């Protein structure tokens, strides 16, 4: 919890102003931020200095694990995070590759589970990783990447959290996740939850002990219209103890995650927080 506030304070103190062309807004920006999450001790990184939520973040990542490419499937899991990008993005709506309502194209999960090969076949990156880790194998390339520049035109959005790299050391599983850009007041807690969850669930289904999840952010920023609330409210609050993520122990395989698992299989224990903060969202 303190590391999150330290990053926010660093951006306020050291950030440089950048004009963002996509949003038309200025943002304070720093380059290179490193966060760590202790999955071994189940220190779940839900922000406590404002009210936060976890189910939508886990539901979205579960959809990635299943290789979903349709916003309707994400809604069935319990998250509406892809509704706007699939249906309200003018560039995507006018893209000839869009298949219709709720279609997201070849983004995120579809790249992780069905990366296109030049010969017409596909590569299931996640299945290879699960197979290796379940055997205790770390070939130094247990990597799942969503970042496929050759197919950006086939999807509604480039990935922000783009690569996940697993490692085994002495029977313990580690994860290093890479993110190119992050709206720290609003988006970061969502991403933190997903990084933590991915290591926790992969350790559970591969029979390895969870270790530390390392989260590397290249461009970390706070938008100008978010600064008053960040400086005047959130940075003045003291963090509270970390809650714990409870995962149904009956989840034992990738097939379980692909088939019967729902958001009822995840809960949080011991979450305390300060009041909500309504930060402006930049589209």
PDB file of C-alpha atoms in Angstrom:
ATOM      1  CA  UNK A   1       0.000   0.000   0.000  1.00  0.00           C
ATOM      2  CA  UNK A   2       2.813   2.400   0.853  1.00  0.00           C
ATOM      3  CA  UNK A   3       4.609   1.674  -2.431  1.00  0.00           C
ATOM      4  CA  UNK A   4       1.551   2.850  -4.360  1.00  0.00           C
ATOM      5  CA  UNK A   5       1.457   6.157  -2.462  1.00  0.00           C
ATOM      6  CA  UNK A   6       5.214   6.538  -2.887  1.00  0.00           C
ATOM      7  CA  UNK A   7       4.773   6.277  -6.666  1.00  0.00           C
ATOM      8  CA  UNK A   8       1.976   8.853  -6.595  1.00  0.00           C
ATOM      9  CA  UNK A   9       4.166  11.216  -4.567  1.00  0.00           C
ATOM     10  CA  UNK A  10       7.089  10.650  -6.936  1.00  0.00           C
ATOM     11  CA  UNK A  11       4.953  11.649  -9.919  1.00  0.00           C
ATOM     12  CA  UNK A  12       3.755  14.779  -8.094  1.00  0.00           C
ATOM     13  CA  UNK A  13       7.308  15.743  -7.052  1.00  0.00           C
ATOM     14  CA  UNK A  14       9.356  14.664 -10.074  1.00  0.00           C
ATOM     15  CA  UNK A  15       6.925  14.323 -12.976  1.00  0.00           C
ATOM     16  CA  UNK A  16       7.249  16.255 -16.233  1.00  0.00           C
ATOM     17  CA  UNK A  17       4.265  17.682 -18.064  1.00  0.00           C
ATOM     18  CA  UNK A  18       3.312  15.831 -21.245  1.00  0.00           C
ATOM     19  CA  UNK A  19       0.575  16.797 -23.702  1.00  0.00           C
ATOM     20  CA  UNK A  20      -1.412  13.655 -24.465  1.00  0.00           C
ATOM     21  CA  UNK A  21      -2.669  13.721 -28.032  1.00  0.00           C
ATOM     22  CA  UNK A  22      -5.298  11.002 -27.571  1.00  0.00           C
ATOM     23  CA  UNK A  23      -7.099  12.683 -24.662  1.00  0.00           C
ATOM     24  CA  UNK A  24      -6.173  16.312 -25.360  1.00  0.00           C
ATOM     25  CA  UNK A  25      -5.080  16.664 -21.732  1.00  0.00           C
ATOM     26  CA  UNK A  26      -1.789  17.307 -19.947  1.00  0.00           C
ATOM     27  CA  UNK A  27      -0.434  14.750 -17.521  1.00  0.00           C
ATOM     28  CA  UNK A  28       2.456  14.597 -15.064  1.00  0.00           C
ATOM     29  CA  UNK A  29       4.668  11.733 -16.169  1.00  0.00           C
ATOM     30  CA  UNK A  30       7.605   9.689 -14.893  1.00  0.00           C
ATOM     31  CA  UNK A  31       9.447   6.932 -16.725  1.00  0.00           C
ATOM     32  CA  UNK A  32      10.069   3.544 -15.116  1.00  0.00           C
ATOM     33  CA  UNK A  33       8.164   2.522 -12.019  1.00  0.00           C
ATOM     34  CA  UNK A  34       8.707  -0.798 -10.245  1.00  0.00           C
ATOM     35  CA  UNK A  35       6.199  -2.335  -7.865  1.00  0.00           C
ATOM     36  CA  UNK A  36       6.271  -5.673  -6.039  1.00  0.00           C
ATOM     37  CA  UNK A  37       3.455  -7.789  -4.608  1.00  0.00           C
ATOM     38  CA  UNK A  38       4.044 -10.462  -1.980  1.00  0.00           C
ATOM     39  CA  UNK A  39       1.826 -13.272  -3.207  1.00  0.00           C
ATOM     40  CA  UNK A  40       3.558 -15.757  -0.902  1.00  0.00           C
ATOM     41  CA  UNK A  41       2.174 -13.878   2.112  1.00  0.00           C
ATOM     42  CA  UNK A  42      -1.118 -13.150   0.314  1.00  0.00           C
ATOM     43  CA  UNK A  43      -0.741  -9.371   0.696  1.00  0.00           C
ATOM     44  CA  UNK A  44      -3.446  -8.532  -1.842  1.00  0.00           C
ATOM     45  CA  UNK A  45      -2.756  -5.049  -3.306  1.00  0.00           C
ATOM     46  CA  UNK A  46      -6.224  -3.524  -3.178  1.00  0.00           C
ATOM     47  CA  UNK A  47      -5.867   0.219  -2.597  1.00  0.00           C
ATOM     48  CA  UNK A  48      -7.017   1.158   0.920  1.00  0.00           C
ATOM     49  CA  UNK A  49      -6.656   4.955   0.677  1.00  0.00           C
ATOM     50  CA  UNK A  50      -9.833   4.998  -1.410  1.00  0.00           C
ATOM     51  CA  UNK A  51     -12.588   2.461  -1.901  1.00  0.00           C
ATOM     52  CA  UNK A  52     -11.532  -0.066  -4.512  1.00  0.00           C
ATOM     53  CA  UNK A  53     -13.034  -3.150  -6.137  1.00  0.00           C
ATOM     54  CA  UNK A  54     -11.503  -6.416  -7.323  1.00  0.00           C
ATOM     55  CA  UNK A  55     -14.087  -8.560  -9.125  1.00  0.00           C
ATOM     56  CA  UNK A  56     -14.110  -6.694 -12.430  1.00  0.00           C
ATOM     57  CA  UNK A  57     -10.306  -6.905 -12.668  1.00  0.00           C
ATOM     58  CA  UNK A  58     -10.244 -10.643 -12.011  1.00  0.00           C
ATOM     59  CA  UNK A  59     -13.216 -11.245 -14.317  1.00  0.00           C
ATOM     60  CA  UNK A  60     -11.423  -9.435 -17.128  1.00  0.00           C
ATOM     61  CA  UNK A  61      -8.256 -11.462 -16.660  1.00  0.00           C
ATOM     62  CA  UNK A  62     -10.240 -14.689 -16.503  1.00  0.00           C
ATOM     63  CA  UNK A  63     -11.636 -13.683 -19.902  1.00  0.00           C
ATOM     64  CA  UNK A  64      -8.077 -13.265 -21.183  1.00  0.00           C
ATOM     65  CA  UNK A  65      -7.200 -16.723 -19.887  1.00  0.00           C
ATOM     66  CA  UNK A  66     -10.164 -18.077 -21.855  1.00  0.00           C
ATOM     67  CA  UNK A  67      -9.106 -16.204 -24.985  1.00  0.00           C
ATOM     68  CA  UNK A  68     -12.307 -14.187 -25.281  1.00  0.00           C
ATOM     69  CA  UNK A  69     -12.634 -11.671 -28.115  1.00  0.00           C
ATOM     70  CA  UNK A  70     -16.218 -10.519 -27.517  1.00  0.00           C
ATOM     71  CA  UNK A  71     -17.430  -7.985 -24.949  1.00  0.00           C
ATOM     72  CA  UNK A  72     -20.595 -10.003 -24.335  1.00  0.00           C
ATOM     73  CA  UNK A  73     -18.526 -12.892 -22.981  1.00  0.00           C
ATOM     74  CA  UNK A  74     -16.762 -10.517 -20.581  1.00  0.00           C
ATOM     75  CA  UNK A  75     -20.140  -9.195 -19.411  1.00  0.00           C
ATOM     76  CA  UNK A  76     -21.240 -12.744 -18.627  1.00  0.00           C
ATOM     77  CA  UNK A  77     -18.196 -13.106 -16.396  1.00  0.00           C
ATOM     78  CA  UNK A  78     -19.108  -9.891 -14.583  1.00  0.00           C
ATOM     79  CA  UNK A  79     -17.194  -7.041 -16.201  1.00  0.00           C
ATOM     80  CA  UNK A  80     -18.175  -4.333 -18.678  1.00  0.00           C
ATOM     81  CA  UNK A  81     -14.622  -3.114 -19.236  1.00  0.00           C
ATOM     82  CA  UNK A  82     -14.681  -3.935 -22.965  1.00  0.00           C
ATOM     83  CA  UNK A  83     -18.109  -2.500 -23.839  1.00  0.00           C
ATOM     84  CA  UNK A  84     -16.840   0.943 -24.837  1.00  0.00           C
ATOM     85  CA  UNK A  85     -13.784  -0.176 -26.785  1.00  0.00           C
ATOM     86  CA  UNK A  86     -15.816  -2.743 -28.705  1.00  0.00           C
ATOM     87  CA  UNK A  87     -18.871  -0.593 -29.428  1.00  0.00           C
ATOM     88  CA  UNK A  88     -18.096   3.126 -28.987  1.00  0.00           C
ATOM     89  CA  UNK A  89     -14.664   3.460 -30.594  1.00  0.00           C
ATOM     90  CA  UNK A  90     -15.247   5.289 -33.911  1.00  0.00           C
ATOM     91  CA  UNK A  91     -12.031   4.042 -35.476  1.00  0.00           C
ATOM     92  CA  UNK A  92     -12.929   0.441 -34.646  1.00  0.00           C
ATOM     93  CA  UNK A  93     -16.565   0.885 -35.709  1.00  0.00           C
ATOM     94  CA  UNK A  94     -15.336   1.904 -39.149  1.00  0.00           C
ATOM     95  CA  UNK A  95     -12.775  -0.902 -39.359  1.00  0.00           C
ATOM     96  CA  UNK A  96     -13.644  -3.428 -42.073  1.00  0.00           C
ATOM     97  CA  UNK A  97     -12.317  -6.271 -39.883  1.00  0.00           C
ATOM     98  CA  UNK A  98     -14.878  -5.655 -37.133  1.00  0.00           C
ATOM     99  CA  UNK A  99     -17.337  -8.573 -37.111  1.00  0.00           C
ATOM    100  CA  UNK A 100     -20.245  -6.756 -35.483  1.00  0.00           C
ATOM    101  CA  UNK A 101     -21.618  -5.748 -32.112  1.00  0.00           C
ATOM    102  CA  UNK A 102     -19.340  -6.520 -29.147  1.00  0.00           C
ATOM    103  CA  UNK A 103     -16.507  -7.777 -31.352  1.00  0.00           C
ATOM    104  CA  UNK A 104     -13.113  -6.770 -29.953  1.00  0.00           C
ATOM    105  CA  UNK A 105     -10.951  -8.269 -32.654  1.00  0.00           C
ATOM    106  CA  UNK A 106      -7.575  -9.885 -32.060  1.00  0.00           C
ATOM    107  CA  UNK A 107      -6.610  -8.314 -28.748  1.00  0.00           C
ATOM    108  CA  UNK A 108      -5.277  -9.520 -25.388  1.00  0.00           C
ATOM    109  CA  UNK A 109      -6.581 -13.031 -24.697  1.00  0.00           C
ATOM    110  CA  UNK A 110      -6.895 -14.046 -28.319  1.00  0.00           C
ATOM    111  CA  UNK A 111      -3.177 -13.299 -28.735  1.00  0.00           C
ATOM    112  CA  UNK A 112      -2.341 -15.243 -25.588  1.00  0.00           C
ATOM    113  CA  UNK A 113      -4.293 -18.328 -26.639  1.00  0.00           C
ATOM    114  CA  UNK A 114      -4.195 -18.190 -30.461  1.00  0.00           C
ATOM    115  CA  UNK A 115      -1.209 -16.174 -31.734  1.00  0.00           C
ATOM    116  CA  UNK A 116      -1.331 -16.422 -35.532  1.00  0.00           C
ATOM    117  CA  UNK A 117       1.530 -18.198 -37.329  1.00  0.00           C
ATOM    118  CA  UNK A 118       2.591 -17.416 -40.921  1.00  0.00           C
ATOM    119  CA  UNK A 119       1.605 -20.955 -41.988  1.00  0.00           C
ATOM    120  CA  UNK A 120      -2.002 -20.387 -40.945  1.00  0.00           C
ATOM    121  CA  UNK A 121      -1.805 -22.164 -37.599  1.00  0.00           C
ATOM    122  CA  UNK A 122      -1.841 -20.669 -34.101  1.00  0.00           C
ATOM    123  CA  UNK A 123       0.260 -20.832 -30.947  1.00  0.00           C
ATOM    124  CA  UNK A 124      -1.334 -21.256 -27.518  1.00  0.00           C
ATOM    125  CA  UNK A 125       1.207 -19.369 -25.398  1.00  0.00           C
ATOM    126  CA  UNK A 126      -0.571 -19.963 -22.104  1.00  0.00           C
ATOM    127  CA  UNK A 127      -0.975 -23.727 -22.539  1.00  0.00           C
ATOM    128  CA  UNK A 128       2.769 -24.102 -23.194  1.00  0.00           C
ATOM    129  CA  UNK A 129       3.559 -22.164 -20.006  1.00  0.00           C
ATOM    130  CA  UNK A 130       1.137 -24.200 -17.888  1.00  0.00           C
ATOM    131  CA  UNK A 131       2.479 -27.479 -19.299  1.00  0.00           C
ATOM    132  CA  UNK A 132       6.074 -26.509 -18.536  1.00  0.00           C
ATOM    133  CA  UNK A 133       5.446 -25.067 -15.088  1.00  0.00           C
ATOM    134  CA  UNK A 134       3.388 -28.110 -14.077  1.00  0.00           C
ATOM    135  CA  UNK A 135       6.489 -30.229 -14.790  1.00  0.00           C
ATOM    136  CA  UNK A 136       8.764 -27.824 -12.913  1.00  0.00           C
ATOM    137  CA  UNK A 137      10.315 -26.640 -16.173  1.00  0.00           C
ATOM    138  CA  UNK A 138      11.544 -23.067 -16.628  1.00  0.00           C
ATOM    139  CA  UNK A 139      13.118 -22.657 -20.077  1.00  0.00           C
ATOM    140  CA  UNK A 140      13.804 -18.958 -19.367  1.00  0.00           C
ATOM    141  CA  UNK A 141      11.103 -18.101 -21.884  1.00  0.00           C
ATOM    142  CA  UNK A 142       7.861 -18.806 -20.023  1.00  0.00           C
ATOM    143  CA  UNK A 143       6.395 -15.707 -21.633  1.00  0.00           C
ATOM    144  CA  UNK A 144       2.871 -14.761 -22.676  1.00  0.00           C
ATOM    145  CA  UNK A 145       2.702 -11.606 -24.772  1.00  0.00           C
ATOM    146  CA  UNK A 146      -0.389  -9.789 -25.998  1.00  0.00           C
ATOM    147  CA  UNK A 147       1.692  -7.306 -28.012  1.00  0.00           C
ATOM    148  CA  UNK A 148       1.464  -8.158 -31.718  1.00  0.00           C
ATOM    149  CA  UNK A 149       2.148  -5.047 -33.877  1.00  0.00           C
ATOM    150  CA  UNK A 150       1.402  -7.023 -37.037  1.00  0.00           C
ATOM    151  CA  UNK A 151      -2.219  -7.358 -35.950  1.00  0.00           C
ATOM    152  CA  UNK A 152      -2.970  -4.019 -34.307  1.00  0.00           C
ATOM    153  CA  UNK A 153      -5.258  -3.219 -37.242  1.00  0.00           C
ATOM    154  CA  UNK A 154      -7.294  -6.346 -36.448  1.00  0.00           C
ATOM    155  CA  UNK A 155      -8.285  -5.228 -32.945  1.00  0.00           C
ATOM    156  CA  UNK A 156      -9.983  -2.382 -31.130  1.00  0.00           C
ATOM    157  CA  UNK A 157      -7.115  -1.523 -28.744  1.00  0.00           C
ATOM    158  CA  UNK A 158      -3.376  -1.951 -28.287  1.00  0.00           C
ATOM    159  CA  UNK A 159      -2.523  -3.694 -25.010  1.00  0.00           C
ATOM    160  CA  UNK A 160      -1.253  -1.623 -22.069  1.00  0.00           C
ATOM    161  CA  UNK A 161      -0.260  -4.547 -19.825  1.00  0.00           C
ATOM    162  CA  UNK A 162       1.388  -6.440 -22.631  1.00  0.00           C
ATOM    163  CA  UNK A 163       3.732  -9.182 -21.389  1.00  0.00           C
ATOM    164  CA  UNK A 164       3.853 -11.672 -18.508  1.00  0.00           C
ATOM    165  CA  UNK A 165       7.082 -13.611 -17.823  1.00  0.00           C
ATOM    166  CA  UNK A 166       7.097 -16.521 -15.340  1.00  0.00           C
ATOM    167  CA  UNK A 167      10.171 -17.929 -13.587  1.00  0.00           C
ATOM    168  CA  UNK A 168      10.810 -20.844 -11.221  1.00  0.00           C
ATOM    169  CA  UNK A 169      13.457 -20.753  -8.522  1.00  0.00           C
ATOM    170  CA  UNK A 170      13.742 -23.470  -5.858  1.00  0.00           C
ATOM    171  CA  UNK A 171      10.156 -24.620  -6.400  1.00  0.00           C
ATOM    172  CA  UNK A 172       8.768 -21.093  -6.130  1.00  0.00           C
ATOM    173  CA  UNK A 173       6.961 -19.356  -8.974  1.00  0.00           C
ATOM    174  CA  UNK A 174       7.664 -15.709  -9.776  1.00  0.00           C
ATOM    175  CA  UNK A 175       6.047 -13.354 -12.277  1.00  0.00           C
ATOM    176  CA  UNK A 176       7.349 -10.231 -13.985  1.00  0.00           C
ATOM    177  CA  UNK A 177       4.652  -8.225 -15.792  1.00  0.00           C
ATOM    178  CA  UNK A 178       5.342  -5.342 -18.172  1.00  0.00           C
ATOM    179  CA  UNK A 179       3.045  -2.369 -18.761  1.00  0.00           C
ATOM    180  CA  UNK A 180       3.739   0.352 -21.327  1.00  0.00           C
ATOM    181  CA  UNK A 181       1.395   3.043 -19.923  1.00  0.00           C
ATOM    182  CA  UNK A 182      -0.596   3.564 -16.743  1.00  0.00           C
ATOM    183  CA  UNK A 183      -3.174   6.053 -15.438  1.00  0.00           C
ATOM    184  CA  UNK A 184      -2.001   5.787 -11.832  1.00  0.00           C
ATOM    185  CA  UNK A 185      -5.015   7.226  -9.917  1.00  0.00           C
ATOM    186  CA  UNK A 186      -7.598   5.125 -11.766  1.00  0.00           C
ATOM    187  CA  UNK A 187      -6.043   2.275 -13.726  1.00  0.00           C
ATOM    188  CA  UNK A 188      -3.139   1.105 -11.604  1.00  0.00           C
ATOM    189  CA  UNK A 189      -5.091  -0.679  -8.877  1.00  0.00           C
ATOM    190  CA  UNK A 190      -6.938  -2.649 -11.577  1.00  0.00           C
ATOM    191  CA  UNK A 191      -3.578  -3.709 -13.032  1.00  0.00           C
ATOM    192  CA  UNK A 192      -2.081  -4.497  -9.614  1.00  0.00           C
ATOM    193  CA  UNK A 193      -4.933  -6.872  -8.854  1.00  0.00           C
ATOM    194  CA  UNK A 194      -4.477  -8.658 -12.186  1.00  0.00           C
ATOM    195  CA  UNK A 195      -0.719  -9.145 -11.750  1.00  0.00           C
ATOM    196  CA  UNK A 196      -1.220 -10.533  -8.238  1.00  0.00           C
ATOM    197  CA  UNK A 197      -4.081 -12.761  -9.373  1.00  0.00           C
ATOM    198  CA  UNK A 198      -2.182 -14.171 -12.354  1.00  0.00           C
ATOM    199  CA  UNK A 199       0.711 -15.357 -10.193  1.00  0.00           C
ATOM    200  CA  UNK A 200      -1.594 -16.683  -7.465  1.00  0.00           C
ATOM    201  CA  UNK A 201      -3.807 -18.688  -9.815  1.00  0.00           C
ATOM    202  CA  UNK A 202      -0.905 -20.013 -11.915  1.00  0.00           C
ATOM    203  CA  UNK A 203       0.877 -21.218  -8.787  1.00  0.00           C
ATOM    204  CA  UNK A 204      -2.301 -22.965  -7.656  1.00  0.00           C
ATOM    205  CA  UNK A 205      -2.946 -24.816 -10.924  1.00  0.00           C
ATOM    206  CA  UNK A 206       0.706 -25.813 -11.451  1.00  0.00           C
ATOM    207  CA  UNK A 207       1.396 -26.982  -7.899  1.00  0.00           C
ATOM    208  CA  UNK A 208       4.166 -24.469  -7.283  1.00  0.00           C
ATOM    209  CA  UNK A 209       4.621 -22.136  -4.335  1.00  0.00           C
ATOM    210  CA  UNK A 210       3.786 -18.500  -5.135  1.00  0.00           C
ATOM    211  CA  UNK A 211       6.560 -15.973  -4.644  1.00  0.00           C
ATOM    212  CA  UNK A 212       6.817 -12.306  -5.611  1.00  0.00           C
ATOM    213  CA  UNK A 213       5.056 -10.627  -8.544  1.00  0.00           C
ATOM    214  CA  UNK A 214       7.125  -7.841 -10.113  1.00  0.00           C
ATOM    215  CA  UNK A 215       5.221  -5.120 -11.942  1.00  0.00           C
ATOM    216  CA  UNK A 216       7.201  -2.865 -14.294  1.00  0.00           C
ATOM    217  CA  UNK A 217       5.536   0.262 -15.677  1.00  0.00           C
ATOM    218  CA  UNK A 218       7.252   2.302 -18.395  1.00  0.00           C
ATOM    219  CA  UNK A 219       5.093   5.473 -18.512  1.00  0.00           C
ATOM    220  CA  UNK A 220       3.319   6.255 -15.223  1.00  0.00           C
ATOM    221  CA  UNK A 221       1.183   9.379 -15.196  1.00  0.00           C
ATOM    222  CA  UNK A 222      -1.450  11.460 -13.419  1.00  0.00           C
ATOM    223  CA  UNK A 223      -3.765  13.623 -15.543  1.00  0.00           C
ATOM    224  CA  UNK A 224      -3.965  17.310 -14.736  1.00  0.00           C
ATOM    225  CA  UNK A 225      -7.627  17.139 -13.727  1.00  0.00           C
ATOM    226  CA  UNK A 226      -6.809  14.298 -11.299  1.00  0.00           C
ATOM    227  CA  UNK A 227      -4.084  16.206  -9.432  1.00  0.00           C
ATOM    228  CA  UNK A 228      -6.272  18.189  -6.983  1.00  0.00           C
ATOM    229  CA  UNK A 229      -7.856  15.012  -5.611  1.00  0.00           C
ATOM    230  CA  UNK A 230      -4.554  13.166  -5.536  1.00  0.00           C
ATOM    231  CA  UNK A 231      -2.663  15.918  -3.691  1.00  0.00           C
ATOM    232  CA  UNK A 232      -5.529  17.208  -1.585  1.00  0.00           C
ATOM    233  CA  UNK A 233      -7.162  13.929  -0.581  1.00  0.00           C
ATOM    234  CA  UNK A 234      -5.518  10.593  -1.331  1.00  0.00           C
ATOM    235  CA  UNK A 235      -1.928  11.491  -0.512  1.00  0.00           C
ATOM    236  CA  UNK A 236      -3.064  12.813   2.878  1.00  0.00           C
ATOM    237  CA  UNK A 237      -4.537   9.452   3.881  1.00  0.00           C
ATOM    238  CA  UNK A 238      -2.718   6.677   5.736  1.00  0.00           C
ATOM    239  CA  UNK A 239      -2.879   3.203   4.163  1.00  0.00           C
ATOM    240  CA  UNK A 240      -4.636   0.412   6.042  1.00  0.00           C
ATOM    241  CA  UNK A 241      -3.557  -3.259   6.326  1.00  0.00           C
ATOM    242  CA  UNK A 242      -3.634  -5.327   3.132  1.00  0.00           C
ATOM    243  CA  UNK A 243      -6.545  -7.723   2.677  1.00  0.00           C
ATOM    244  CA  UNK A 244      -6.219 -11.338   1.475  1.00  0.00           C
ATOM    245  CA  UNK A 245      -7.443 -12.884  -1.771  1.00  0.00           C
ATOM    246  CA  UNK A 246      -9.342 -16.134  -1.230  1.00  0.00           C
ATOM    247  CA  UNK A 247      -9.348 -18.528  -4.203  1.00  0.00           C
ATOM    248  CA  UNK A 248     -11.494 -21.656  -4.345  1.00  0.00           C
ATOM    249  CA  UNK A 249      -9.033 -24.532  -3.674  1.00  0.00           C
ATOM    250  CA  UNK A 250     -11.038 -26.761  -6.020  1.00  0.00           C
ATOM    251  CA  UNK A 251      -9.564 -24.865  -8.978  1.00  0.00           C
ATOM    252  CA  UNK A 252      -6.766 -27.227  -9.986  1.00  0.00           C
ATOM    253  CA  UNK A 253      -6.202 -26.846 -13.742  1.00  0.00           C
ATOM    254  CA  UNK A 254      -6.299 -24.559 -16.739  1.00  0.00           C
ATOM    255  CA  UNK A 255      -9.345 -26.521 -17.915  1.00  0.00           C
ATOM    256  CA  UNK A 256     -11.144 -25.571 -14.698  1.00  0.00           C
ATOM    257  CA  UNK A 257     -10.443 -21.893 -15.428  1.00  0.00           C
ATOM    258  CA  UNK A 258     -11.678 -22.344 -18.989  1.00  0.00           C
ATOM    259  CA  UNK A 259     -14.941 -24.056 -18.052  1.00  0.00           C
ATOM    260  CA  UNK A 260     -16.730 -23.843 -14.709  1.00  0.00           C
ATOM    261  CA  UNK A 261     -14.976 -21.112 -12.693  1.00  0.00           C
ATOM    262  CA  UNK A 262     -17.038 -17.985 -11.933  1.00  0.00           C
ATOM    263  CA  UNK A 263     -16.498 -14.890  -9.820  1.00  0.00           C
ATOM    264  CA  UNK A 264     -18.152 -16.732  -6.921  1.00  0.00           C
ATOM    265  CA  UNK A 265     -14.870 -18.658  -6.648  1.00  0.00           C
ATOM    266  CA  UNK A 266     -12.991 -15.529  -5.529  1.00  0.00           C
ATOM    267  CA  UNK A 267     -13.433 -13.332  -2.483  1.00  0.00           C
ATOM    268  CA  UNK A 268     -11.481 -10.847  -0.377  1.00  0.00           C
ATOM    269  CA  UNK A 269     -10.993 -11.104   3.359  1.00  0.00           C
ATOM    270  CA  UNK A 270     -10.211  -8.254   5.726  1.00  0.00           C
ATOM    271  CA  UNK A 271     -10.584  -5.309   3.353  1.00  0.00           C
ATOM    272  CA  UNK A 272     -10.703  -1.912   5.082  1.00  0.00           C
ATOM    273  CA  UNK A 273     -10.625   1.358   3.174  1.00  0.00           C
ATOM    274  CA  UNK A 274     -11.123   5.106   3.252  1.00  0.00           C
ATOM    275  CA  UNK A 275     -14.033   6.727   1.419  1.00  0.00           C
ATOM    276  CA  UNK A 276     -14.293   6.598  -2.361  1.00  0.00           C
ATOM    277  CA  UNK A 277     -12.620   9.222  -4.559  1.00  0.00           C
ATOM    278  CA  UNK A 278     -14.247  10.020  -7.900  1.00  0.00           C
ATOM    279  CA  UNK A 279     -11.299  10.722 -10.175  1.00  0.00           C
ATOM    280  CA  UNK A 280     -11.997  12.087 -13.683  1.00  0.00           C
ATOM    281  CA  UNK A 281     -11.592   9.426 -16.367  1.00  0.00           C
ATOM    282  CA  UNK A 282      -9.825  10.256 -19.633  1.00  0.00           C
ATOM    283  CA  UNK A 283     -11.181   8.428 -22.690  1.00  0.00           C
TER     284      UNK A 283
END
